[in-house]
């Protein structure tokens, strides 16, 4: 009797809601994790607080920079008009915000993510830990350094993609906005921006998974990126929706913080969003990993049963 190749009943994929739910239950399982997260996120909170003040001051000046002069014609603005509207303080704040994003903010986010994912992965596997055990567990410098290299790769790739998005927006407003070919270039730049943004979200899921792999699986650098790409096969859309959810959360927090609540509450919510994002990335990784292993077992069992079927057919003949 012939049998199909699908013999293992696979668990259904965790969709976006279930991934968020699993990540939310991690601190519920062990309240000590909340205290650890608050302690390890405090340096990130301080740096993010200063960064958000700079960012808000920069964004508030953009309408003034793009403001139309009283004598403008349909070809305004030109790059020279925009440059003339810039002043030294704006340049200083912009450079300062860029340097904060590239170095200290990334380093502090990495430390927070490393500690959170290291402990959350054990809690997710149903291991009970006291607060003392969380702090007493030694941190191997070699593992920390190697994981940082993976996060550095991810940070460089992420920054380059963000620069591409900024370049698309800048070229449109600096060269083509309110020109005779405005409609054509608005459609072209808009489509290119949306396409690159979607790819950025999809790639972000892979980059974050590579850092998670470095923390829990001890695979580093390009190896972690390759493994992340392998585990995500067939689950790219879930990673895209996951990053879209947290990016939307991040955007809403910034808008609400800009108009309705203070900077302190805004930064607290951003730190919470950052921690949840890493825990959700960890749950996403474990789910993708389990599906790959189930698929391998299913294929091996299918080959074995196919061989038995062939032997039975030969014996009957």
C-alpha positions as semicolon CSV with decimal commas, in nm:
position;residue;x (nm);y (nm);z (nm)
1;X;0,000;0,000;0,000
2;X;0,137;0,339;-0,103
3;X;0,164;0,607;0,157
4;X;0,204;0,983;0,115
5;X;0,515;1,172;0,206
6;X;0,347;1,387;0,472
7;X;0,347;1,173;0,785
8;X;0,425;1,416;1,064
9;X;0,143;1,637;1,182
10;X;0,306;1,978;1,182
11;X;0,208;2,250;1,423
12;X;0,040;2,545;1,256
13;X;0,256;2,851;1,199
14;X;0,239;3,115;1,467
15;X;0,077;3,414;1,300
16;X;0,138;3,776;1,399
17;X;-0,116;3,781;1,683
18;X;0,014;3,455;1,831
19;X;0,378;3,568;1,811
20;X;0,292;3,890;1,996
21;X;0,089;3,689;2,247
22;X;0,377;3,445;2,312
23;X;0,621;3,735;2,355
24;X;0,383;3,913;2,595
25;X;0,351;3,603;2,814
26;X;0,729;3,584;2,875
27;X;0,738;3,854;3,148
28;X;0,411;3,712;3,287
29;X;0,581;3,374;3,338
30;X;0,858;3,533;3,543
31;X;0,806;3,877;3,696
32;X;1,178;3,899;3,772
33;X;1,235;3,943;3,400
34;X;1,056;4,279;3,422
35;X;1,301;4,406;3,686
36;X;1,598;4,284;3,482
37;X;1,467;4,458;3,170
38;X;1,416;4,787;3,356
39;X;1,773;4,776;3,492
40;X;1,940;4,681;3,164
41;X;1,730;4,930;2,963
42;X;1,803;5,232;3,184
43;X;2,122;5,339;2,996
44;X;1,930;5,301;2,669
45;X;1,647;5,510;2,818
46;X;1,887;5,797;2,902
47;X;2,049;5,797;2,558
48;X;1,714;5,762;2,379
49;X;1,573;6,051;2,581
50;X;1,845;6,287;2,456
51;X;1,820;6,146;2,101
52;X;1,443;6,202;2,086
53;X;1,485;6,566;2,197
54;X;1,733;6,619;1,915
55;X;1,514;6,437;1,664
56;X;1,205;6,640;1,752
57;X;1,398;6,967;1,721
58;X;1,525;6,858;1,376
59;X;1,181;6,752;1,253
60;X;1,022;7,073;1,376
61;X;1,260;7,277;1,156
62;X;1,191;7,085;0,833
63;X;0,868;7,278;0,747
64;X;1,064;7,604;0,780
65;X;1,337;7,470;0,551
66;X;1,082;7,368;0,286
67;X;0,873;7,685;0,327
68;X;0,799;7,858;-0,001
69;X;0,940;8,210;-0,037
70;X;0,689;8,481;-0,137
71;X;0,843;8,510;-0,484
72;X;0,852;8,135;-0,564
73;X;0,773;7,999;-0,912
74;X;0,667;7,647;-1,016
75;X;1,030;7,529;-1,025
76;X;1,090;7,598;-0,654
77;X;1,253;7,455;-0,443
78;X;1,598;7,400;-0,586
79;X;1,882;7,239;-0,385
80;X;2,037;7,585;-0,349
81;X;1,719;7,729;-0,199
82;X;1,709;7,450;0,060
83;X;2,077;7,492;0,145
84;X;2,023;7,865;0,196
85;X;1,746;7,788;0,448
86;X;1,976;7,571;0,656
87;X;2,174;7,721;0,941
88;X;2,468;7,612;1,153
89;X;2,259;7,497;1,450
90;X;2,056;7,264;1,227
91;X;2,375;7,109;1,085
92;X;2,515;7,063;1,435
93;X;2,201;6,891;1,564
94;X;2,174;6,672;1,255
95;X;2,535;6,551;1,284
96;X;2,491;6,496;1,657
97;X;2,173;6,291;1,605
98;X;2,342;6,080;1,335
99;X;2,643;6,008;1,555
100;X;2,415;5,918;1,848
101;X;2,220;5,676;1,627
102;X;2,529;5,514;1,477
103;X;2,737;5,454;1,791
104;X;2,600;5,488;2,148
105;X;2,236;5,417;2,069
106;X;2,322;5,102;1,877
107;X;2,564;4,985;2,146
108;X;2,314;5,037;2,430
109;X;2,033;4,873;2,233
110;X;2,260;4,575;2,170
111;X;2,340;4,537;2,541
112;X;1,971;4,557;2,631
113;X;1,880;4,307;2,357
114;X;2,160;4,068;2,455
115;X;2,050;4,054;2,820
116;X;1,678;4,039;2,739
117;X;1,702;3,763;2,477
118;X;1,950;3,558;2,684
119;X;1,710;3,542;2,980
120;X;1,386;3,541;2,780
121;X;1,498;3,235;2,580
122;X;1,535;3,036;2,903
123;X;1,199;3,155;3,036
124;X;1,038;3,069;2,702
125;X;1,169;2,714;2,745
126;X;0,986;2,699;3,081
127;X;1,299;2,740;3,292
128;X;1,235;2,918;3,622
129;X;1,498;3,171;3,730
130;X;1,524;3,399;4,030
131;X;1,649;3,757;4,002
132;X;1,978;3,656;4,166
133;X;2,029;3,375;3,914
134;X;1,971;3,619;3,629
135;X;2,247;3,847;3,756
136;X;2,482;3,573;3,878
137;X;2,495;3,395;3,543
138;X;2,835;3,482;3,393
139;X;2,852;3,662;3,060
140;X;3,122;3,517;2,838
141;X;3,320;3,796;2,679
142;X;3,390;3,591;2,368
143;X;3,017;3,531;2,311
144;X;2,936;3,896;2,379
145;X;3,204;4,015;2,138
146;X;3,103;3,769;1,864
147;X;2,734;3,856;1,899
148;X;2,824;4,224;1,877
149;X;2,994;4,157;1,542
150;X;2,669;4,003;1,413
151;X;2,472;4,304;1,536
152;X;2,727;4,531;1,370
153;X;2,669;4,358;1,035
154;X;2,294;4,399;1,083
155;X;2,337;4,765;1,185
156;X;2,546;4,847;0,876
157;X;2,297;4,678;0,643
158;X;2,006;4,853;0,814
159;X;2,175;5,194;0,800
160;X;2,258;5,158;0,430
161;X;1,895;5,071;0,350
162;X;1,769;5,366;0,557
163;X;2,006;5,595;0,367
164;X;1,848;5,468;0,046
165;X;1,501;5,560;0,176
166;X;1,623;5,904;0,287
167;X;1,789;5,958;-0,052
168;X;1,460;5,886;-0,235
169;X;1,269;6,136;-0,021
170;X;1,544;6,399;-0,038
171;X;1,588;6,386;-0,415
172;X;1,216;6,423;-0,471
173;X;1,172;6,726;-0,243
174;X;1,504;6,888;-0,339
175;X;1,479;6,848;-0,718
176;X;1,141;6,738;-0,850
177;X;0,884;6,879;-0,607
178;X;0,654;7,135;-0,780
179;X;0,840;7,097;-1,108
180;X;0,680;7,050;-1,450
181;X;0,731;6,673;-1,418
182;X;0,615;6,657;-1,056
183;X;0,338;6,397;-1,109
184;X;0,560;6,151;-1,295
185;X;0,843;6,167;-1,041
186;X;0,599;6,161;-0,748
187;X;0,463;5,828;-0,878
188;X;0,812;5,695;-0,952
189;X;0,966;5,795;-0,617
190;X;0,655;5,688;-0,427
191;X;0,657;5,340;-0,582
192;X;1,034;5,303;-0,529
193;X;1,001;5,423;-0,167
194;X;0,719;5,178;-0,082
195;X;0,901;4,887;-0,251
196;X;1,227;4,958;-0,067
197;X;1,041;5,013;0,262
198;X;0,871;4,673;0,232
199;X;1,204;4,505;0,158
200;X;1,361;4,690;0,452
201;X;1,092;4,555;0,685
202;X;1,138;4,203;0,551
203;X;1,518;4,225;0,581
204;X;1,490;4,373;0,932
205;X;1,321;4,052;1,048
206;X;1,615;3,853;0,908
207;X;1,876;4,084;1,064
208;X;1,713;4,068;1,406
209;X;1,680;3,690;1,380
210;X;2,053;3,667;1,302
211;X;2,132;3,850;1,628
212;X;1,894;3,617;1,816
213;X;2,072;3,318;1,658
214;X;2,407;3,455;1,778
215;X;2,271;3,484;2,133
216;X;2,090;3,150;2,167
217;X;2,266;2,930;1,908
218;X;2,618;3,079;1,922
219;X;2,650;3,122;1,547
220;X;2,810;3,449;1,454
221;X;2,871;3,695;1,171
222;X;2,786;3,585;0,819
223;X;2,704;3,234;0,945
224;X;2,421;3,377;1,155
225;X;2,289;3,578;0,859
226;X;2,294;3,270;0,634
227;X;2,118;3,054;0,897
228;X;1,860;3,327;0,948
229;X;1,786;3,336;0,575
230;X;1,753;2,955;0,572
231;X;1,516;2,939;0,870
232;X;1,293;3,215;0,726
233;X;1,222;3,036;0,398
234;X;0,847;3,024;0,354
235;X;0,795;3,261;0,651
236;X;0,914;3,589;0,501
237;X;0,565;3,739;0,504
238;X;0,524;3,677;0,877
239;X;0,853;3,856;0,941
240;X;0,738;4,145;0,722
241;X;0,410;4,183;0,913
242;X;0,595;4,154;1,245
243;X;0,831;4,441;1,162
244;X;0,544;4,647;1,016
245;X;0,355;4,606;1,344
246;X;0,644;4,731;1,558
247;X;0,734;5,009;1,314
248;X;0,373;5,125;1,327
249;X;0,383;5,108;1,707
250;X;0,705;5,312;1,705
251;X;0,554;5,572;1,468
252;X;0,233;5,610;1,671
253;X;0,433;5,655;1,994
254;X;0,639;5,934;1,836
255;X;0,333;6,113;1,695
256;X;0,144;6,088;2,023
257;X;0,454;6,197;2,216
258;X;0,503;6,496;1,987
259;X;0,151;6,634;2,034
260;X;-0,014;6,483;2,343
261;X;0,231;6,348;2,599
262;X;0,573;6,434;2,738
263;X;0,910;6,309;2,623
264;X;0,960;6,089;2,933
265;X;0,646;5,882;2,869
266;X;0,733;5,864;2,499
267;X;1,080;5,724;2,569
268;X;0,940;5,473;2,821
269;X;0,699;5,343;2,556
270;X;0,979;5,328;2,297
271;X;1,193;5,119;2,534
272;X;0,896;4,887;2,590
273;X;0,844;4,861;2,215
274;X;1,214;4,779;2,166
275;X;1,208;4,500;2,428
276;X;0,887;4,352;2,287
277;X;1,035;4,361;1,937
278;X;1,334;4,152;2,043
279;X;1,121;3,902;2,234
280;X;0,887;3,869;1,936
281;X;1,189;3,816;1,709
282;X;1,304;3,537;1,942
283;X;0,960;3,368;1,932
284;X;0,957;3,407;1,553
285;X;1,300;3,240;1,535
286;X;1,197;2,941;1,749
287;X;0,882;2,891;1,544
288;X;1,072;2,903;1,212
289;X;1,336;2,667;1,352
290;X;1,078;2,413;1,471
291;X;0,908;2,414;1,131
292;X;1,237;2,352;0,949
293;X;1,317;2,057;1,179
294;X;0,964;1,915;1,140
295;X;1,001;1,937;0,764
296;X;1,335;1,751;0,779
297;X;1,187;1,473;0,995
298;X;0,889;1,447;0,761
299;X;1,115;1,414;0,456
300;X;1,332;1,149;0,625
301;X;1,026;0,946;0,729
302;X;0,885;0,980;0,378
303;X;1,205;0,837;0,229
304;X;1,205;0,547;0,477
305;X;0,841;0,457;0,408
306;X;0,895;0,489;0,033
307;X;1,183;0,240;0,062
308;X;0,963;-0,001;0,261
309;X;0,687;0,030;-0,001
310;X;0,935;-0,048;-0,279
311;X;1,069;-0,352;-0,091
312;X;0,712;-0,478;-0,031
313;X;0,629;-0,440;-0,400
314;X;0,940;-0,636;-0,502
315;X;0,858;-0,910;-0,249
316;X;0,504;-0,949;-0,389
317;X;0,641;-0,973;-0,741
